[in-house]
Coordinates of C-alpha atoms in Angstrom, one line a residue:
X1 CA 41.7 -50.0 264.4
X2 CA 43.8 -50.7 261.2
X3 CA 43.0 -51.3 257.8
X4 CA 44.8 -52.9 254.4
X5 CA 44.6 -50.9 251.6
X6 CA 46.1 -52.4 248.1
X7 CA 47.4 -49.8 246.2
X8 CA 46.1 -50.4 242.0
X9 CA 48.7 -49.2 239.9
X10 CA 52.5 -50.6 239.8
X11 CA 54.0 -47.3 238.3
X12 CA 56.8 -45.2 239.8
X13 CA 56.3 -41.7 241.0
X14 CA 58.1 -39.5 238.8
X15 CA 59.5 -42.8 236.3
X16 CA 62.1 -43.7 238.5
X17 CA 62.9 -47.3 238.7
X18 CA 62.9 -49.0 241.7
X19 CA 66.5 -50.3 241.2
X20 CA 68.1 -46.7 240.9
X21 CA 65.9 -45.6 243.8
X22 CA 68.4 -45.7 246.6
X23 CA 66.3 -46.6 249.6
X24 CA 63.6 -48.0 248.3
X25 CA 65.0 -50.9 246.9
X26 CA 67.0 -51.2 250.2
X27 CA 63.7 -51.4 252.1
X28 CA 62.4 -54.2 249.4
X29 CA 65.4 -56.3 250.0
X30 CA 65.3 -55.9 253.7
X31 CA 61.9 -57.0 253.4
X32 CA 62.3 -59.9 252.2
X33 CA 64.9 -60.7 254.2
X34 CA 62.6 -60.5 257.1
X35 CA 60.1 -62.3 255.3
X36 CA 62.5 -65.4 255.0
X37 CA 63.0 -65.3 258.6
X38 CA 59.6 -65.3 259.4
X39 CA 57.4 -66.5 257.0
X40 CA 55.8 -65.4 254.3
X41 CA 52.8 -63.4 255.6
X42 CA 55.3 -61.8 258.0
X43 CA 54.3 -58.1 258.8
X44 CA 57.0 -55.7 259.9
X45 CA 57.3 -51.9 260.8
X46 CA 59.2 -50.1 258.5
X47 CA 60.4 -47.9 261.4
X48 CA 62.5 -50.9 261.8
X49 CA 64.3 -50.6 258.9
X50 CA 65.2 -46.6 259.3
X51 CA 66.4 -47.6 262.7
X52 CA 68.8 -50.9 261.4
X53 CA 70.1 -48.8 258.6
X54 CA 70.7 -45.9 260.2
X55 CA 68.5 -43.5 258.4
X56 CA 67.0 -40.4 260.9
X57 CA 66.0 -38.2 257.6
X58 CA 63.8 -40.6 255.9
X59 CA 60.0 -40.7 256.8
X60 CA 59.3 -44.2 257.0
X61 CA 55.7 -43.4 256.1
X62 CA 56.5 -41.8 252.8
X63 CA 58.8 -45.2 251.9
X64 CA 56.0 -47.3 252.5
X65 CA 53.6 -45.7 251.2
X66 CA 56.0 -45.1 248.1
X67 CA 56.2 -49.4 247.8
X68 CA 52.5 -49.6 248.4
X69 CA 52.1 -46.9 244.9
X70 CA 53.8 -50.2 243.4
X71 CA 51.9 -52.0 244.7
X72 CA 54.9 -54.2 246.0
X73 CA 53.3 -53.9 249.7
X74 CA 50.4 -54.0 252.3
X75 CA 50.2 -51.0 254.2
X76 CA 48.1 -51.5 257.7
X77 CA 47.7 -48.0 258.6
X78 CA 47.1 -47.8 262.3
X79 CA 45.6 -44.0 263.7
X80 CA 48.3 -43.6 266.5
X81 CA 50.7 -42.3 264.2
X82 CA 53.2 -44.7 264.6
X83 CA 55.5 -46.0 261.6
X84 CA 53.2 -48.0 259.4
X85 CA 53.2 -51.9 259.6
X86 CA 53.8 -53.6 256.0
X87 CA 54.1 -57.0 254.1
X88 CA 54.4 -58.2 250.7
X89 CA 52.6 -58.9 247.8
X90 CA 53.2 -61.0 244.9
X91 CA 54.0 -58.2 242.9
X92 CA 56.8 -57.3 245.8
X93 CA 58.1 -60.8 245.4
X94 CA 58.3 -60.8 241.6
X95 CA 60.4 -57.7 242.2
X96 CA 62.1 -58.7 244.6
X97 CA 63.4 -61.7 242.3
X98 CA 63.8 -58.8 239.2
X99 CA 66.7 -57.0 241.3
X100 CA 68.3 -60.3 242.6
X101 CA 68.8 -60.9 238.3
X102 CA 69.6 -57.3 238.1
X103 CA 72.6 -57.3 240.9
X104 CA 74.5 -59.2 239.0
X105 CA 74.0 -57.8 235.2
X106 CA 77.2 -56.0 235.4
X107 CA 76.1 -53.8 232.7
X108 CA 73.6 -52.7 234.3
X109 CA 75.3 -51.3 237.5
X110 CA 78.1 -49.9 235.4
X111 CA 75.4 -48.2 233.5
X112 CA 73.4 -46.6 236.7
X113 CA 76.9 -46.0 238.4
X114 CA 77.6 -43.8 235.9
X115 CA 74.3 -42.0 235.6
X116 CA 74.3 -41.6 239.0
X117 CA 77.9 -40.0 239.7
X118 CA 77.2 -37.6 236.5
X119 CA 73.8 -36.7 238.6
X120 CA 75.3 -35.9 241.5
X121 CA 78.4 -34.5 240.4
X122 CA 76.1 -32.3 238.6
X123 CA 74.3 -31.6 241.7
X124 CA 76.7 -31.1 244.2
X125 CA 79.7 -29.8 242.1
X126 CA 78.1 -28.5 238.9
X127 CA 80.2 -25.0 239.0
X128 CA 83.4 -26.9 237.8
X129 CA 84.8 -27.3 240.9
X130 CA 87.5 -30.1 242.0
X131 CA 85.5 -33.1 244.5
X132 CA 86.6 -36.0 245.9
X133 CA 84.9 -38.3 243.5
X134 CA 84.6 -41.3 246.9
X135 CA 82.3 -39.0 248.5
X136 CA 79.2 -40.2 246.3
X137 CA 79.5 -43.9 247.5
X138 CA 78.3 -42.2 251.3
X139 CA 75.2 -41.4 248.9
X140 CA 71.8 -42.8 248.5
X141 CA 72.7 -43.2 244.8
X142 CA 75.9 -45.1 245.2
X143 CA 73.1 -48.2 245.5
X144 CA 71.9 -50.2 242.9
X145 CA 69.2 -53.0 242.7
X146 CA 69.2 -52.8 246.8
X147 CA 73.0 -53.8 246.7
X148 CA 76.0 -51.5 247.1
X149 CA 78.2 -49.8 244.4
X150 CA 81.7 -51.0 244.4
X151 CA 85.0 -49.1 244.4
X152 CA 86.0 -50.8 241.4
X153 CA 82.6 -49.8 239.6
X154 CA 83.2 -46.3 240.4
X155 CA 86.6 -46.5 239.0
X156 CA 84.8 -47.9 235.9
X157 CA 82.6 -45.2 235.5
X158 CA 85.0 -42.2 236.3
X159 CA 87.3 -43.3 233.2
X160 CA 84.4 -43.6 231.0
X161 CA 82.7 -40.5 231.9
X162 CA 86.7 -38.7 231.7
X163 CA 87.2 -40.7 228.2
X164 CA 84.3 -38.8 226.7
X165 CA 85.2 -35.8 228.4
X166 CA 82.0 -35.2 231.2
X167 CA 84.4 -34.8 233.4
X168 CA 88.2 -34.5 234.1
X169 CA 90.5 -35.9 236.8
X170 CA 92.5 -33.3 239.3
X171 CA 95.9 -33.9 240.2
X172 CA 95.8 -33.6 243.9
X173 CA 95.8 -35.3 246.8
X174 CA 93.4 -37.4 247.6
X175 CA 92.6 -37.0 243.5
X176 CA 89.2 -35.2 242.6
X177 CA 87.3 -34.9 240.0
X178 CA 85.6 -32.2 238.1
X179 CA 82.4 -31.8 235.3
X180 CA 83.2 -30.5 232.3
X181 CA 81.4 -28.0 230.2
X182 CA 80.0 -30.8 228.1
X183 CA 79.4 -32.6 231.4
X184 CA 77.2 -29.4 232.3
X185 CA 75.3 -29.5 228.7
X186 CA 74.7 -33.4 229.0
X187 CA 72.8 -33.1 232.5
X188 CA 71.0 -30.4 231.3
X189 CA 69.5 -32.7 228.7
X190 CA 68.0 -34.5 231.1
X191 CA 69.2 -37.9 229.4
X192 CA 71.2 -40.5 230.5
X193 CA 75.1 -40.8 229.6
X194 CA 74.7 -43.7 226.9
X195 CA 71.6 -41.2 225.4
X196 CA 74.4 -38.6 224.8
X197 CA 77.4 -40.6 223.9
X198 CA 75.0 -42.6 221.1
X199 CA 73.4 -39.6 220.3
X200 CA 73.6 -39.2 216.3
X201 CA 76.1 -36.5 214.9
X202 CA 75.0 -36.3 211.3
X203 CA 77.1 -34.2 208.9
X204 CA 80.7 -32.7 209.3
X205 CA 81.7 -33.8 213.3
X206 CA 84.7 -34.4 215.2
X207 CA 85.6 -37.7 215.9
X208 CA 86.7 -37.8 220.1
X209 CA 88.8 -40.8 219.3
X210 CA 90.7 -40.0 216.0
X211 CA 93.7 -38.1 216.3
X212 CA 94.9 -35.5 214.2
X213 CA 98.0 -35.9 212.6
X214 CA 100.2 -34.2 215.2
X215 CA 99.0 -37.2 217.4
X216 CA 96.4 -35.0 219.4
X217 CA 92.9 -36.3 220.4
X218 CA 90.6 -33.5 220.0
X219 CA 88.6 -33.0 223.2
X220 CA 91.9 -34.8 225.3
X221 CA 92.8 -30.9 226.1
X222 CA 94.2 -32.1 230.0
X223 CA 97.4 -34.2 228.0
X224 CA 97.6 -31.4 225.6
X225 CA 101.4 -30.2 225.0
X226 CA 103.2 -28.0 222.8
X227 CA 106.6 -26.5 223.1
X228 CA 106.4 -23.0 221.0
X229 CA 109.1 -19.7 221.5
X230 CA 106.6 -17.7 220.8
X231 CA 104.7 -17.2 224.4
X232 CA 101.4 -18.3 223.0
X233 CA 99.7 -21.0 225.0
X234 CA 97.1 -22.6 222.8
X235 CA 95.7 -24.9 224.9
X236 CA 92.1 -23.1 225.4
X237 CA 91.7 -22.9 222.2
X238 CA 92.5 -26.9 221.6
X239 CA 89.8 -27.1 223.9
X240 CA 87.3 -24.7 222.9
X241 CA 87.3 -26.4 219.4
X242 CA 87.2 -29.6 220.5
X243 CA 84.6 -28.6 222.8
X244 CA 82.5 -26.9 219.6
X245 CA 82.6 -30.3 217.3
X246 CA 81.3 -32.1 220.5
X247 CA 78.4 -30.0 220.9
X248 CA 77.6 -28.8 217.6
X249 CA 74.6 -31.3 216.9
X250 CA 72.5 -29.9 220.1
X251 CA 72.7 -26.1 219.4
X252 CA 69.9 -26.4 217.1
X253 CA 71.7 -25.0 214.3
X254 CA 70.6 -25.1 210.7
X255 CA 72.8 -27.6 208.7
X256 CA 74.8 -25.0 207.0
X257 CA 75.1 -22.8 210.2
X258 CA 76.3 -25.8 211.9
X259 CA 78.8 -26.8 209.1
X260 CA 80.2 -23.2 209.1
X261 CA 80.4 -23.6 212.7
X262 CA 82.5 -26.8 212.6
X263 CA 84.6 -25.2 209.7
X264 CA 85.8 -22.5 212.2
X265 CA 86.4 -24.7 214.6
X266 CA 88.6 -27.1 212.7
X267 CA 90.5 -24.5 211.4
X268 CA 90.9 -23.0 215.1
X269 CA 92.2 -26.8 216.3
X270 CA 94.2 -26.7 212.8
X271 CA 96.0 -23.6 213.8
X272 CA 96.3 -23.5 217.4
X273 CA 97.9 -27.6 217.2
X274 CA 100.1 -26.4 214.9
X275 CA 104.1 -25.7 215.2
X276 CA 103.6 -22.4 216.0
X277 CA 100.5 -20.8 216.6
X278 CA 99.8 -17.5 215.3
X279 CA 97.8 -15.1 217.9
X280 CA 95.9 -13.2 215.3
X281 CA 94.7 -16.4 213.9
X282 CA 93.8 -18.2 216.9
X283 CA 92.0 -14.5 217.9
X284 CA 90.5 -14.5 214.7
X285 CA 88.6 -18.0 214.5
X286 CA 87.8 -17.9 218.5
X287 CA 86.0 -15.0 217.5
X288 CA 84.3 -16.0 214.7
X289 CA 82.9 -19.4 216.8
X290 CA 81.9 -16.8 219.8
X291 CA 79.9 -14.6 217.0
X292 CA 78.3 -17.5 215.6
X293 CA 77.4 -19.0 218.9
X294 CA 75.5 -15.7 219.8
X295 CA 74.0 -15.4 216.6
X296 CA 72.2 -18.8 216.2
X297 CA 72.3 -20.9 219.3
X298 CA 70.5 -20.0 222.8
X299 CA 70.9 -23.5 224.5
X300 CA 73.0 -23.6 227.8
X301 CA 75.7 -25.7 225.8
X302 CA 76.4 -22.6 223.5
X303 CA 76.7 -20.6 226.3
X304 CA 79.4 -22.4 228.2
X305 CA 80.7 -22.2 224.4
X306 CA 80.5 -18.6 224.7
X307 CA 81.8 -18.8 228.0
X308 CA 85.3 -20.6 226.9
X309 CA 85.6 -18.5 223.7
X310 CA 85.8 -15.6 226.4
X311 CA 88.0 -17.1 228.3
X312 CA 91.1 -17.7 225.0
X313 CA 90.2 -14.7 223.9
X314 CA 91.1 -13.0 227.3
X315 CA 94.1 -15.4 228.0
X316 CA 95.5 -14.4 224.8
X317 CA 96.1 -10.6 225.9
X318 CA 97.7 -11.3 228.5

């Protein structure tokens, strides 16, 4: 005994959209493909699909019943337990069509390749350590629309997630990548990368892109160099105010704590970019930005802020 049961309701479980959803799209794809072969009332078992694609962890149960919550599918539930039978509905056909137009808006896959890498670098590396940014194209992720992610569009996405500093490229070999603190604080968010790269920065901010006059992009703290006699390496505190006037907008700071915060922070990057760096100076101003992070901020970005403060501050005695 079977029966078809329509599902009423075309939203996504938890808001994701079908094109980001790694398998599910894959199975939508593949169903029409079988459909074309067939005709268009053609049923197939979705245990099918798992065994084509070479996919032992997935339930094909939970995928179809996942398209039938879209109401892209018919499920015919059969009481032996077997993987369910499905076929289309118009709705599955209209989005079927939808991620054929999608596949090639190249936008859009730049856009979820880079969502998607910053997710699961997140995920799999988010303690700052180096990974071999190719292992994410073995992922369910590294799929967009059904189709796959290219090399090239990873490349695309790793130099725009490193030019805005989420993450950094490692010299070694094969290269690998790491998340930066501000790549920590943007995942947290919960956002998506073009949410915190347009995200408004009202009042006194550092532009990323403008250099200062010694030439030095603030934030750019990997080509940071400086020849001194004086043993002081500035470079953590290049970063940690750079790092400050990237995040100050999201500490939730009132606007004249958050100007004084910048203040200190320019004046850090003034001093510790300059000829030669002095260490009470760079020791004073790291610790003012430390004190003021403690005082007024309690978000996860202020503490990795807190956290690198630490870090000049202890470099600097040794």
């Amino acid at each position: 005994m079977s029966a078809q049961i329509k599902a009423g309701t075309t939203a996504a479980p938890g808001g994701e959209e079908i094109e980001s959803s790694g398998h599910l799209a894959r199975l939508l794809m593949w169903l029409d493909e079988k459909a074309r072969q067939k005709n268009a009332q053609y049923i197939v078992n979705v245990g099918l699909f798992i065994e084509e694609q070479q996919l032992p962890d997935e339930d094909p149960s939970v995928l179809a019943f996942e398209l039938e919550q879209r109401d892209y599918v018919q499920v015919s539930r059969n009481w032996g337990g077997a993987a369910p039978d499905v076929n289309l509905t118009d709705a599955g056909r209209a989005a079927i069509h939808r991620l054929k137009k999608l596949r090639q808006d190249r936008a859009a896959r730049l856009r979820h390749t880079m969502d998607a890498f910053h997710r699961w670098l997140f995920d799999t590396a988010g303690d700052q350590k180096p990974i071999n940014p190719v292992l994410f194209l073995a992922t369910p992720a590294s799929y967009f629309a059904g189709a796959e992610i290219t090399g090239t569009e990873l490349h695309e996405a790793l130099a725009y997630l490193a030019e805005h500093q989420l993450i950094k490229h490692i010299d070694t070999e094969p290269p690998t990548v790491a998340i930066t603190p501000l790549g920590v604080s943007c995942a947290l968010t919960g956002g998506s990368v073009q949410d915190h790269v347009n995200q408004p920065r009202p009042g006194t901010t550092y532009n990323t892109y403008l250099p200062n006059a010694k030439g030095v992009i603030v934030g750019e703290q990997q080509h940071f160099t400086q020849n001194n006699t004086d043993g002081v390496d500035p470079t953590l505190f290049v970063q940690l105010a750079g790092y400050v006037g990237q995040v100050s907008p999201i500490l939730g700071l009132p606007d004249d704590d958050r100007a004084e915060l910048e203040r200190v922070a320019q004046d850090l990057h003034t001093e510790a970019t300059s000829a030669s760096p002095e260490p009470g100076r760079l020791r004073q101003f790291a610790t003012q930005l430390k004190d003021k992070l403690l005082e007024g901020a309690t978000t996860m970005a202020a503490t990795q802020g807190i956290e690198m403060a630490e870090q000049a501050l202890e470099a600097l005695m040794q």
